[in-house]
Short mmCIF file of C-alpha atoms and ligand atoms in Angstrom, two decimals:
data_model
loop_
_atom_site.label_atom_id
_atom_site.label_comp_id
_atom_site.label_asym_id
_atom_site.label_seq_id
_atom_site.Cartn_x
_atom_site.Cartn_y
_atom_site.Cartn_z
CA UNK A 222 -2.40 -17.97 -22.55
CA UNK A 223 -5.14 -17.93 -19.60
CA UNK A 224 -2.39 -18.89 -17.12
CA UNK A 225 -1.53 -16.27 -14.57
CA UNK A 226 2.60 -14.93 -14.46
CA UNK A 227 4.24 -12.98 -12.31
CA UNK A 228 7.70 -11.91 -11.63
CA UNK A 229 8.74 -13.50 -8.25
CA UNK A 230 11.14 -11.42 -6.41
CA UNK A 231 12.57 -14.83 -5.31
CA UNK A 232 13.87 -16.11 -8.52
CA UNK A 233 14.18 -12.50 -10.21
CA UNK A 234 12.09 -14.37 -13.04
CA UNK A 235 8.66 -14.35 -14.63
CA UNK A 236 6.73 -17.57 -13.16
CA UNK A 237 3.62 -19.30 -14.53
CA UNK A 238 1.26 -18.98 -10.90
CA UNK A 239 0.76 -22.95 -9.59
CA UNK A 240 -1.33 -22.58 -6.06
CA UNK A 241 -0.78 -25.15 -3.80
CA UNK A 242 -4.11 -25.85 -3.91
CA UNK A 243 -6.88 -24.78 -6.55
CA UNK A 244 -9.11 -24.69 -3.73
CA UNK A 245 -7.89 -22.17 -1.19
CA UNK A 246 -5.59 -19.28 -2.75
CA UNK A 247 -3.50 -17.45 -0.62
CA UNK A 248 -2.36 -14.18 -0.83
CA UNK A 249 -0.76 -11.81 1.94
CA UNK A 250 0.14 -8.27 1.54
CA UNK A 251 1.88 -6.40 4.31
CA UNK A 252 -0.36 -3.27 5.35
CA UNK A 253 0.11 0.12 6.98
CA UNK A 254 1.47 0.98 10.01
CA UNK A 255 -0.98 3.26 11.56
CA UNK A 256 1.17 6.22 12.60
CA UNK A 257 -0.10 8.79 10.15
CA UNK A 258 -2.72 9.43 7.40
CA UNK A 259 -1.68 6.84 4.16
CA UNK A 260 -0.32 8.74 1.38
CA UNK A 261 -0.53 8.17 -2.43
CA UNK A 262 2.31 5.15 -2.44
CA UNK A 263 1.20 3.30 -0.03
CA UNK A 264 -2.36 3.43 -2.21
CA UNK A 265 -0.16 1.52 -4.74
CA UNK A 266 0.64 -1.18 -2.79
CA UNK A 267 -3.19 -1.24 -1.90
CA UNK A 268 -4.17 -1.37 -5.23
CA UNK A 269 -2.18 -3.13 -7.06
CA UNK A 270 -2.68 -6.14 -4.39
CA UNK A 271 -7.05 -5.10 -5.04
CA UNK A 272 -5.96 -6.03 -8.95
CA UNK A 273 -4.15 -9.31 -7.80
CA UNK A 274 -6.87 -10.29 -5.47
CA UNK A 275 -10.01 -9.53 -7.83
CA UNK A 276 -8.25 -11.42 -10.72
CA UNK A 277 -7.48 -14.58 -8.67
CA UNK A 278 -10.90 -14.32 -7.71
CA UNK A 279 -12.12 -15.00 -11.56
CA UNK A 280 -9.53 -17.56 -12.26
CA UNK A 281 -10.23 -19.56 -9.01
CA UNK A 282 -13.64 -18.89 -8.68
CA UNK A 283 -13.15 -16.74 -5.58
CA UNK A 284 -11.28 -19.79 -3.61
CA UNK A 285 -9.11 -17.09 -2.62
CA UNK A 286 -7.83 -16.00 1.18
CA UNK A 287 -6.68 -12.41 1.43
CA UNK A 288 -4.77 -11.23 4.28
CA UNK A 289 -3.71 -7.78 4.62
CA UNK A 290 -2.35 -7.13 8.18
CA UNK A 291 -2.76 -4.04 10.41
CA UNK A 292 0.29 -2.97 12.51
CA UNK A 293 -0.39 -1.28 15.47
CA UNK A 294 2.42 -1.67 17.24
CA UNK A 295 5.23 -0.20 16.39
CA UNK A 296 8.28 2.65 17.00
CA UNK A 297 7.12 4.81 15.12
CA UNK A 298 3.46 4.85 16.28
CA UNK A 299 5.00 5.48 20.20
CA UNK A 300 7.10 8.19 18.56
CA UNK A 301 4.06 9.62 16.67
CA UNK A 302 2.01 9.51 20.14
CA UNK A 303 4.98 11.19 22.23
CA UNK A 304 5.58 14.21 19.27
CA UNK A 305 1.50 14.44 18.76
CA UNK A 306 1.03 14.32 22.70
CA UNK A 307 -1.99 12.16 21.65
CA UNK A 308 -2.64 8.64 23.20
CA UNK A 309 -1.68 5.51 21.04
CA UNK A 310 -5.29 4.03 20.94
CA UNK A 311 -6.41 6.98 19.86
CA UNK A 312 -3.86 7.54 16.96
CA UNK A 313 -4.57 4.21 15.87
CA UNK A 314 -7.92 4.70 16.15
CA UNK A 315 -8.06 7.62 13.99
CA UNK A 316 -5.35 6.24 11.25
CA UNK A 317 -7.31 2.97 10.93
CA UNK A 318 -10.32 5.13 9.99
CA UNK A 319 -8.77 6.86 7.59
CA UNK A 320 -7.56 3.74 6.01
CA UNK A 321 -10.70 2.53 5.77
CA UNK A 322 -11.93 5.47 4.30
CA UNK A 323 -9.60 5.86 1.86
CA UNK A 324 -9.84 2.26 0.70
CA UNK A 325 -13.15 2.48 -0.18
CA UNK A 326 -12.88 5.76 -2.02
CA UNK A 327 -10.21 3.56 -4.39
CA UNK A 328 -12.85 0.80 -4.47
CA UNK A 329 -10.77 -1.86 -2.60
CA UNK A 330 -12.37 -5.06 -1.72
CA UNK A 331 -11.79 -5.77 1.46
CA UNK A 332 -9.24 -8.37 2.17
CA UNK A 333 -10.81 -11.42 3.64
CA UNK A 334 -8.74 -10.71 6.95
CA UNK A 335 -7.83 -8.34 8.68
CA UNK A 336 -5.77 -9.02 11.52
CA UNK A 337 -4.09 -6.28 14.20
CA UNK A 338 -0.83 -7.10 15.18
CA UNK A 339 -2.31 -5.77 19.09
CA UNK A 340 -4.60 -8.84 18.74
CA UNK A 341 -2.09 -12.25 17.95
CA UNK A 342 0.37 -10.94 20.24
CA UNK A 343 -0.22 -14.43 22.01
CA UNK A 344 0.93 -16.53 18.37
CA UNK A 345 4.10 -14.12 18.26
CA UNK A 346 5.04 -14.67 21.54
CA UNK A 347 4.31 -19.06 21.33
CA UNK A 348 6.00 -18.41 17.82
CA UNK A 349 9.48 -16.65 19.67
CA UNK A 350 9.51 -19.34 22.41
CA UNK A 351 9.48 -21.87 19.48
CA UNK A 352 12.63 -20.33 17.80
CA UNK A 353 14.69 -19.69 20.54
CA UNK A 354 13.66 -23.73 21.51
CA UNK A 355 14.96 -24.92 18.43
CA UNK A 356 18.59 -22.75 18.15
CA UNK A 357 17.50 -20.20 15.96
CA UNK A 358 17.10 -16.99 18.70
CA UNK A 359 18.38 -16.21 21.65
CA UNK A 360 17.59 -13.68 24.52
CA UNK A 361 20.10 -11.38 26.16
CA UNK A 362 19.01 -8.60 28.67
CA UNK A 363 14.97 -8.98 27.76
CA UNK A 364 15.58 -8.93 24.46
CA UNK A 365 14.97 -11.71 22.27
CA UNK A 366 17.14 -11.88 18.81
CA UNK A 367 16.97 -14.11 15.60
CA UNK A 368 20.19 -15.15 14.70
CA UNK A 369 20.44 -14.87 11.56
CA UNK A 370 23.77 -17.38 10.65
CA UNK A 371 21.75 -20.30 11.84
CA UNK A 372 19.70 -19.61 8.39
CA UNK A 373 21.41 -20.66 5.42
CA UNK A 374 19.22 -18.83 2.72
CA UNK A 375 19.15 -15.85 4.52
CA UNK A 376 19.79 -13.09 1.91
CA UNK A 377 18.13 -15.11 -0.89
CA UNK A 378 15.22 -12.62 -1.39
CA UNK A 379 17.34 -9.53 -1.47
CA UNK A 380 20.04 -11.36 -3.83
CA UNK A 381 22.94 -10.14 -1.33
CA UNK A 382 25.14 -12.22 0.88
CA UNK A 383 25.31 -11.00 4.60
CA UNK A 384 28.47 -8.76 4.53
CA UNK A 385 26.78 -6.87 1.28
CA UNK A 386 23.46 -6.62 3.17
CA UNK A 387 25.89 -5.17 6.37
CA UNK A 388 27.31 -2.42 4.02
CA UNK A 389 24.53 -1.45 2.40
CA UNK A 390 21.96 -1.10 4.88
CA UNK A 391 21.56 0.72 8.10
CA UNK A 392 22.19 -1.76 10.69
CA UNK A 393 21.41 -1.00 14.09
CA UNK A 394 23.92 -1.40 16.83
CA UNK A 395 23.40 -3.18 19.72
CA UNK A 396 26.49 -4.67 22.40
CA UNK A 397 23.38 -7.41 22.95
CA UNK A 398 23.34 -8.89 19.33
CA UNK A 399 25.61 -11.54 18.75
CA UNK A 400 25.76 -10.06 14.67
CA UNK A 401 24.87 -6.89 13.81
CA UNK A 402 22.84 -8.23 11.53
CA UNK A 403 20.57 -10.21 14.01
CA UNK A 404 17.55 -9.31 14.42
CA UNK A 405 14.60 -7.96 16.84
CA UNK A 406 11.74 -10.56 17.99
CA UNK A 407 11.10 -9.13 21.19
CA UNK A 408 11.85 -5.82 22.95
CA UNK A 409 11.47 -4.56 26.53
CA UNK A 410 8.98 -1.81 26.85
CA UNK A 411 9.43 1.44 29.09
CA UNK A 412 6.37 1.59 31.51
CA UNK A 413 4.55 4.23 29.52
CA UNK A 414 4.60 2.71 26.80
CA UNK A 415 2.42 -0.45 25.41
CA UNK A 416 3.80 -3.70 26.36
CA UNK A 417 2.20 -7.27 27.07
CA UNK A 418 3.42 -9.57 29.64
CA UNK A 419 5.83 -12.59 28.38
CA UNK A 420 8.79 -14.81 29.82
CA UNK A 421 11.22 -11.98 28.62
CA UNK A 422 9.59 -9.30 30.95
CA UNK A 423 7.24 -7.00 29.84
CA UNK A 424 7.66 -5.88 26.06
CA UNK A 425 6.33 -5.90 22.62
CA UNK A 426 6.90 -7.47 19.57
CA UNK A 427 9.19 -6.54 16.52
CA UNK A 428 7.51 -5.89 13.34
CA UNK A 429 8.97 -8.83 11.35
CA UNK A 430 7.54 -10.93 13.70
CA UNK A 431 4.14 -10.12 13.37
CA UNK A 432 3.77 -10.64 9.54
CA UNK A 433 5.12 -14.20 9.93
CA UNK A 434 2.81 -15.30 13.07
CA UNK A 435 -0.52 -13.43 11.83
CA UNK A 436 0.09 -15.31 7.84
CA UNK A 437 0.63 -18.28 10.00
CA UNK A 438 -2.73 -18.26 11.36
CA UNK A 439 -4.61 -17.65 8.70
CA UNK A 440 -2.62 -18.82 5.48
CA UNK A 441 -0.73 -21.71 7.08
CA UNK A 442 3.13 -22.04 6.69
CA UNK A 443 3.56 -22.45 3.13
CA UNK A 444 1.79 -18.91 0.83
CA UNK A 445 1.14 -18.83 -2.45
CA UNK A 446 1.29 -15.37 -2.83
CA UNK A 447 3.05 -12.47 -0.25
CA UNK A 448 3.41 -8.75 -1.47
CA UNK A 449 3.98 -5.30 -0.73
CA UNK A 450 5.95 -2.51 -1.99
CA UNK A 451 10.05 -2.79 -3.13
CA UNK A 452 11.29 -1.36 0.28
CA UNK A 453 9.94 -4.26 2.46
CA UNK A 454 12.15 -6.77 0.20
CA UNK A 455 14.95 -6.51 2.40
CA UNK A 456 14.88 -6.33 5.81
CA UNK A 457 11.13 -7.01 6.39
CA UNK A 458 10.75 -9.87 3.79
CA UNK A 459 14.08 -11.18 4.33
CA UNK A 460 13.37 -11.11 8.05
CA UNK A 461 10.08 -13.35 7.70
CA UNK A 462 11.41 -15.94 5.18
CA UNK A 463 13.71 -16.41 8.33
CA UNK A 464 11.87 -16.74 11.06
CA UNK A 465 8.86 -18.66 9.19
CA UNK A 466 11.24 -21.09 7.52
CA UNK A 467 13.32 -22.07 10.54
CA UNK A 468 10.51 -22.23 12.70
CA UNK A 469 8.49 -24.46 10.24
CA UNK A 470 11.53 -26.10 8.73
CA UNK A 471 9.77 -25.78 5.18
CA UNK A 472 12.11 -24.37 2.35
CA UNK A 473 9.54 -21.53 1.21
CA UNK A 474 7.74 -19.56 3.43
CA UNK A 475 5.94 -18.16 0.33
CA UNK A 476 6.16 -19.28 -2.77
CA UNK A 477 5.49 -16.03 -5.26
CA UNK A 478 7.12 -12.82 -3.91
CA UNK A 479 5.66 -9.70 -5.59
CA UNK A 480 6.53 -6.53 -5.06
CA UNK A 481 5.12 -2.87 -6.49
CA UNK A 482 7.82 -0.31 -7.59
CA UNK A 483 7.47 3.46 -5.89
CA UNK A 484 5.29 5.88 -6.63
CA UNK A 485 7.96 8.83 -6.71
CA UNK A 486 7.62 12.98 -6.97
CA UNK A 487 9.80 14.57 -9.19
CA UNK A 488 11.93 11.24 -9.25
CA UNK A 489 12.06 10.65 -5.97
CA UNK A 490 10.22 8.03 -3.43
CA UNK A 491 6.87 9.73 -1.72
CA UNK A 492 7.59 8.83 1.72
CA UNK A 493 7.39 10.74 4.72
CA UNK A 494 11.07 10.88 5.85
CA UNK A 495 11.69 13.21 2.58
CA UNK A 496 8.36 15.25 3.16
CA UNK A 497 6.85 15.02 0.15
CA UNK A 498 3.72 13.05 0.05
CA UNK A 499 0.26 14.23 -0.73
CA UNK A 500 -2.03 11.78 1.36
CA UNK A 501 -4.97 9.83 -0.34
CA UNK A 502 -7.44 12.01 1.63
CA UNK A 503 -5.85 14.84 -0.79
CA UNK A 504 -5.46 13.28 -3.84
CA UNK A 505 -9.11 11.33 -3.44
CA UNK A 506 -10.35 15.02 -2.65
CA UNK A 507 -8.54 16.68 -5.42
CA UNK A 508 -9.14 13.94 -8.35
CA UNK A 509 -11.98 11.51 -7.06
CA UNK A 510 -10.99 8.10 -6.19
CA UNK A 511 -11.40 6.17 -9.42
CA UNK A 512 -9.40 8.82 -11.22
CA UNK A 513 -6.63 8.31 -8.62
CA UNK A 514 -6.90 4.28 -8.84
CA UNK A 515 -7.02 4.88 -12.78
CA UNK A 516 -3.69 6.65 -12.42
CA UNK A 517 -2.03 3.84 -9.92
CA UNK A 518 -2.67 1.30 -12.58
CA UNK A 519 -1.43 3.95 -15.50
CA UNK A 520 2.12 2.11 -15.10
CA UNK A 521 3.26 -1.69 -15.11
CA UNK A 522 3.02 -2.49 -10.93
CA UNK A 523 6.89 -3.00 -11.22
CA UNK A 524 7.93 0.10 -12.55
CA UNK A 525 8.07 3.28 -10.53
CA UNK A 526 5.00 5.90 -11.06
CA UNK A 527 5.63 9.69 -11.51
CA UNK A 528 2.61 11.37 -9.41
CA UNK A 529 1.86 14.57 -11.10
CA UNK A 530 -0.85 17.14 -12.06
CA UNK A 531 -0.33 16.27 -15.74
CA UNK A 532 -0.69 12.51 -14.99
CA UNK A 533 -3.85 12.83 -12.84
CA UNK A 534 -5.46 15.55 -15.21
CA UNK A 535 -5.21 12.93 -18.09
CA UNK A 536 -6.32 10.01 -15.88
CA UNK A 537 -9.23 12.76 -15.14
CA UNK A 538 -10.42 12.80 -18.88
CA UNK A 539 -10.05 9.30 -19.40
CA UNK A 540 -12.72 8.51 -16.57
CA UNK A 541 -14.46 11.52 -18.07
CA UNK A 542 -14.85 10.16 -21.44
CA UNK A 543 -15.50 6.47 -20.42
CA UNK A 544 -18.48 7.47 -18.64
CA UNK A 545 -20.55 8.78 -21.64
CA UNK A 546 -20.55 5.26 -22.45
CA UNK A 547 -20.15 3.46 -19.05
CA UNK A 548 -22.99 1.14 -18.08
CA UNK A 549 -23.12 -0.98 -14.96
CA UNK A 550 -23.03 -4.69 -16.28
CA UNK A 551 -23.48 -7.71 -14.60
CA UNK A 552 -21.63 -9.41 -17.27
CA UNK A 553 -18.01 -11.27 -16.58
CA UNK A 554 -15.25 -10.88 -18.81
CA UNK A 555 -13.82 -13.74 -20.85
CA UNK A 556 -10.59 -15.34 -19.37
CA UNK A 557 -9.82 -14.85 -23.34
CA UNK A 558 -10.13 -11.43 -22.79
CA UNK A 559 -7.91 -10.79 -20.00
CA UNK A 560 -4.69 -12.56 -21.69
CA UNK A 561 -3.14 -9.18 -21.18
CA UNK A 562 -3.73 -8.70 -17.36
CA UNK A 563 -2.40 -12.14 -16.88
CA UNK A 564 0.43 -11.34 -18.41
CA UNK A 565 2.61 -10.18 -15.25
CA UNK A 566 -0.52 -8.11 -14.22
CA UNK A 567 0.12 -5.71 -17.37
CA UNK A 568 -2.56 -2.74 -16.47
CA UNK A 569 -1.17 -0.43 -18.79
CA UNK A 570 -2.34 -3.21 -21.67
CA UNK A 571 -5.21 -3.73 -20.12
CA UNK A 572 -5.98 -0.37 -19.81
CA UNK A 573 -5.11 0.32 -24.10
CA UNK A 574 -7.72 -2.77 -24.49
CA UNK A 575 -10.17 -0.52 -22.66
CA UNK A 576 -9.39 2.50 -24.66
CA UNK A 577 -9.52 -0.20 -28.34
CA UNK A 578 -13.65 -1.52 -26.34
CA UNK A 579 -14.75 2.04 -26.00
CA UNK A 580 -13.73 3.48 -29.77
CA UNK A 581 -15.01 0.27 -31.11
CA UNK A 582 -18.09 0.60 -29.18
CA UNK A 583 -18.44 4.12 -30.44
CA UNK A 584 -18.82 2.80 -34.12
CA UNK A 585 -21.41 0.66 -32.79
CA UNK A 586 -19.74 -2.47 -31.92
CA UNK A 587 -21.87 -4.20 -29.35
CA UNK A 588 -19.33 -6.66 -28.19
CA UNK A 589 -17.35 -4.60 -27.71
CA UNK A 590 -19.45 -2.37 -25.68
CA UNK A 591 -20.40 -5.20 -23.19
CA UNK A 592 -16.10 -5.81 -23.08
CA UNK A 593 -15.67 -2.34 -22.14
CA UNK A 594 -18.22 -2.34 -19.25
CA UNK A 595 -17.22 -5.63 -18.09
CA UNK A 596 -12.91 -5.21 -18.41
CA UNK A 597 -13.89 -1.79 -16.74
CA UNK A 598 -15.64 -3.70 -13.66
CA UNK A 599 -12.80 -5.94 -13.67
CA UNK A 600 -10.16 -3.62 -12.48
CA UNK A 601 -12.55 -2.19 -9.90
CA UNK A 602 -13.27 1.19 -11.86
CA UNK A 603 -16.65 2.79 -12.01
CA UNK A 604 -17.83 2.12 -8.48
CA UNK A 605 -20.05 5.25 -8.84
CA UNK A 606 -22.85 5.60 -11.20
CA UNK A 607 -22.94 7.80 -14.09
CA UNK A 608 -25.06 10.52 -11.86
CA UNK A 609 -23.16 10.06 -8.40
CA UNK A 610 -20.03 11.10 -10.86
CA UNK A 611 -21.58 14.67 -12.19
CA UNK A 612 -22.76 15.18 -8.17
CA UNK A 613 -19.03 14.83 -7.58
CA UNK A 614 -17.98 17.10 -9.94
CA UNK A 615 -20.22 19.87 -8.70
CA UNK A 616 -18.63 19.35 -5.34
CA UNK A 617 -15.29 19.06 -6.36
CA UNK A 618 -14.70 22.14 -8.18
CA UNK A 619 -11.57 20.69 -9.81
CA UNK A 620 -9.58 23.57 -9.51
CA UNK A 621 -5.73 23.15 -10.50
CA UNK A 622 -2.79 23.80 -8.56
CA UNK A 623 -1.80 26.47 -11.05
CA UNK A 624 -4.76 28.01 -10.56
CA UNK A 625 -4.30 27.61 -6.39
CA UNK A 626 -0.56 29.17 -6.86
CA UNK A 627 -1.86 32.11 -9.11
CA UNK A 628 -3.93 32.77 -6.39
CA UNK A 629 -1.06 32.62 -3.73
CA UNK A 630 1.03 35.17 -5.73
CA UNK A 631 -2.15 37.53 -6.12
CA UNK A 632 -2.36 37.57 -2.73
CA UNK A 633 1.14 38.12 -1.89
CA UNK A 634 1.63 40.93 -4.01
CA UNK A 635 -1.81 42.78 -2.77
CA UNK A 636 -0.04 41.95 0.94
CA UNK A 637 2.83 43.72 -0.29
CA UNK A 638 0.81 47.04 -1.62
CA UNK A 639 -0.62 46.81 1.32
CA UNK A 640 -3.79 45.77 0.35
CA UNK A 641 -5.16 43.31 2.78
CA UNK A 642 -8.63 43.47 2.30
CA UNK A 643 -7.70 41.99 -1.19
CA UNK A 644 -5.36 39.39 0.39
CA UNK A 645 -8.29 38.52 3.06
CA UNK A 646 -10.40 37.90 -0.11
CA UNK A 647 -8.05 36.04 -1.84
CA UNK A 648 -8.19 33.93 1.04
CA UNK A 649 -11.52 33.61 1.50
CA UNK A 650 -11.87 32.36 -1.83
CA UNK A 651 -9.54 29.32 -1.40
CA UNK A 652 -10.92 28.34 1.74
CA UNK A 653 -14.41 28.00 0.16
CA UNK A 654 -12.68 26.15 -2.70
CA UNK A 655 -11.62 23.55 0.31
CA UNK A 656 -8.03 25.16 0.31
CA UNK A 657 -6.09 25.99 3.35
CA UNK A 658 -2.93 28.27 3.18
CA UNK A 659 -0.45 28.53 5.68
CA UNK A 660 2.07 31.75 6.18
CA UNK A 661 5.50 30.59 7.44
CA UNK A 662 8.75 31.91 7.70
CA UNK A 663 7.73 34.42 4.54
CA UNK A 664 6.50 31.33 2.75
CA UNK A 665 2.99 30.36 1.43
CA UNK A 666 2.38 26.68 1.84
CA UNK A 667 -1.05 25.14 0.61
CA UNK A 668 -3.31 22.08 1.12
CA UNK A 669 -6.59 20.90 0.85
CA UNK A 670 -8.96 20.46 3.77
P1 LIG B 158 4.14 1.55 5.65
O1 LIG B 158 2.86 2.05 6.22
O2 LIG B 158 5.20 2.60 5.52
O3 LIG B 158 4.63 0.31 6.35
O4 LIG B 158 3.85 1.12 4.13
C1 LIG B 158 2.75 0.35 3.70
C2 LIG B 158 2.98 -0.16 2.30
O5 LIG B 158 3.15 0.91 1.37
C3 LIG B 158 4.23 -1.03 2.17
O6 LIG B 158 3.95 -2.14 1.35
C4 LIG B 158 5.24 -0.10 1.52
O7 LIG B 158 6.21 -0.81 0.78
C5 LIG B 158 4.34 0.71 0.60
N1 LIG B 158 4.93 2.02 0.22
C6 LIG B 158 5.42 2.98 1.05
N2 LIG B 158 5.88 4.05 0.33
C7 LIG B 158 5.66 3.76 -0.98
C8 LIG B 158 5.89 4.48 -2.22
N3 LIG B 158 6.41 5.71 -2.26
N4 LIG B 158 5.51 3.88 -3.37
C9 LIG B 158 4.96 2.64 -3.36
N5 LIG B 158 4.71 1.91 -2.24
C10 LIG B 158 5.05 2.47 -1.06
ZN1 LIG B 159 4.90 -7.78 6.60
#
């Protein structure tokens, strides 16, 4: 095969990749807002787009621009900053460090750029003026909206037609829209709050707005490649086609649209709203990052992921095992080789391939030995050497959360004989095992440190 596919959102069909241009790849991926600490699906998104990127780099001999935005302005940051009683700057601050943190311990590349929203506020405002110049927005009260009938293919990306994408969303109401489906550009901002000066008054932008100015800059107006996770199909990605294509008058704003499935816990999406994500700090802590990337790529990037102990401990052994024969290799794989990953980005092939190397390489197979190490280094596994991995271990005691609840129920029971001295020790223990436990309302929560 040798030719990259992919299933493009747009077309709902598996596309041979064509770049625009052999000699300058792009690829955007929408990145975090930096309200809180990541959590384990938003990793996905990071690296499954880490895959994309590294194998564009072998097929166009690393002619390839990745963008991965930062936004920093946003609702839910001044929210975060009001509840926390903590400055913006310095919640963004922290987050942002944390990101970084926790993309190196998955051993992402880092994107080419890495713009803030904070920092092109100038190209979103220039970028409004332009829309609102040529019909396609309009401003009302400070606000500026995109209207979204003045775009024909609006809805395209989502597959739904503007009354389905009215009853099946959560629209939010405003007597200033024309249609409740129109959209936010630019917002007034309440003096405490962080706001740049612009002809509608003081304000900020809307999020949409940002992705489609700050790809602008540094892609140009016509992508190969834009990504993120399913939720941002419709109305972030729907929201950008519109205001890129009507401000450029092109017909694609990008022209691959890929998007990762949820990871989900017990069925259902991690995401903060619901309360049940375990952040990357955790899992990294808990499992080490390569086992954690290991399990990200356990499932096809389309399909949803099922984050669980059983999951991770298996992903655990597998990184276990491969490292008894793990060498670092300068060697790069065959194109031949990596039919499988090209295939739609199929990691859970890849990764059977990987299993086929090592047990051939067991029987003495020296081709197959150098394939192993080199399809290993290919999807970014193995960033640590054989010895950082045992130091690892010795820190990270591994311990189970069976093990962590035994030792909650121990405790509660000696609490209930009365026997706190036992309960303090029980305690004591986890803590030094990098577990904290908090009593609340007659409940035992736990998490690591
Ligand atoms: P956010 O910081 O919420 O804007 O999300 C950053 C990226 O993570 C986006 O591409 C989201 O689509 C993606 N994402 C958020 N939650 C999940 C999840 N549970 N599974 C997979 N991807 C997710
Ligand atoms: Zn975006």
């Amino acid at each position: 095969m040798s030719n990259l596919q992919l299933t493009n959102s747009l077309t709902r069909k598996k596309e041979i990749f064509k770049p625009n241009n052999l000699k300058k790849i792009s690829l955007y991926a929408c990145g975090p807002t930096v309200y809180d600490k990541p959590h384990v699906g938003n990793a996905r998104t990071l690296v499954v787009f880490d895959v994309l990127f590294r194998v564009l780099k072998v097929l166009y001999n690393s002619n390839v621009t990745y963008v991965r935005n930062i936004t920093d302005v946003d609702d839910k940051i001044i929210e975060a900053s009001q509840k926390n009683n903590k400055d913006i700057d310095e919640i963004t601050k922290d987050v942002i460090k944390i990101f970084h943190e926790n993309c190196k311990s998955l051993n992402c590349l880092k994107p080419t750029v890495e713009p803030k929203a904070t920092e092109h506020i100038n190209e979103m405002i220039e970028m409004t003026l332009s829309l609102i110049k040529k019909g396609f927005a309009y401003e009302n009260k400070n606000h500026v909206y995109f209207a979204v009938n003045t775009f024909k293919d609006y809805g395209k990306l989502s597959n739904k037609n503007l009354d389905e994408l009215k009853s099946g969303n959560r629209i939010e109401i405003s007597d200033l829209k024309k249609n409740p489906m129109d959209f936010v550009l630019w917002k007034p901002s309440k003096e405490k709050d962080p706001g740049w000066k612009s002809p509608w008054g003081r304000g900020r932008p809307g999020w949409h707005l940002e992705c489609s100015a700050m790809s602008e800059k540094y892609l140009g107006k016509n992508l190969d490649i834009h990504g993120g996770g399913l939720d941002l199909i419709f109305p972030h990605h729907e929201n950008e086609i519109a205001q890129s294509c009507c401000n450029n008058n092109t017909k694609n704003f990008a022209n691959y649209w890929v998007h990762n499935g949820f990871v989900t816990i017990n069925k259902e999406k991690m995401s903060k709203s619901l309360g049940n994500i375990i952040s990357i700090t955790d899992a990294v802590k808990k499992y080490s990052g390569q086992v954690v990337r290991l399990a990200l790529l356990s499932a096809h990037y389309s399909q949803p992921l099922d984050w669980n102990d059983k999951l991770l401990s298996s992903q655990r052994a597998t990184i276990e095992k491969w490292y008894q024969l793990y060498e670092k290799s300068s060697e790069e794989i065959s194109l031949k080789e990596i039919d499988i990953l090209l295939d739609d980005l199929n990691t859970p092939g890849f990764i059977a391939k990987i299993h086929e190397f090592f047990t051939n390489a067991n029987k003495g197979d020296e081709k197959s030995k150098k394939l192993f190490n080199s399809a290993c280094k290919l999807i970014g596994l193995f960033d640590l050497t054989k010895k950082e991995w045992e130091e690892l271990k010795k820190v990270n005691k591994n311990i189970s959360d069976d093990f962590i609840e035994k030792k909650i129920k121990e405790r509660s029971i000696a609490k209930q004989k009365g026997d706190y001295k036992l309960a303090d020790r029980i305690r004591d223990e986890l803590v030094s095992n990098g577990v904290i436990i908090e009593d609340k309302k007659g409940k035992t929560t736990w998490k690591f440190k």
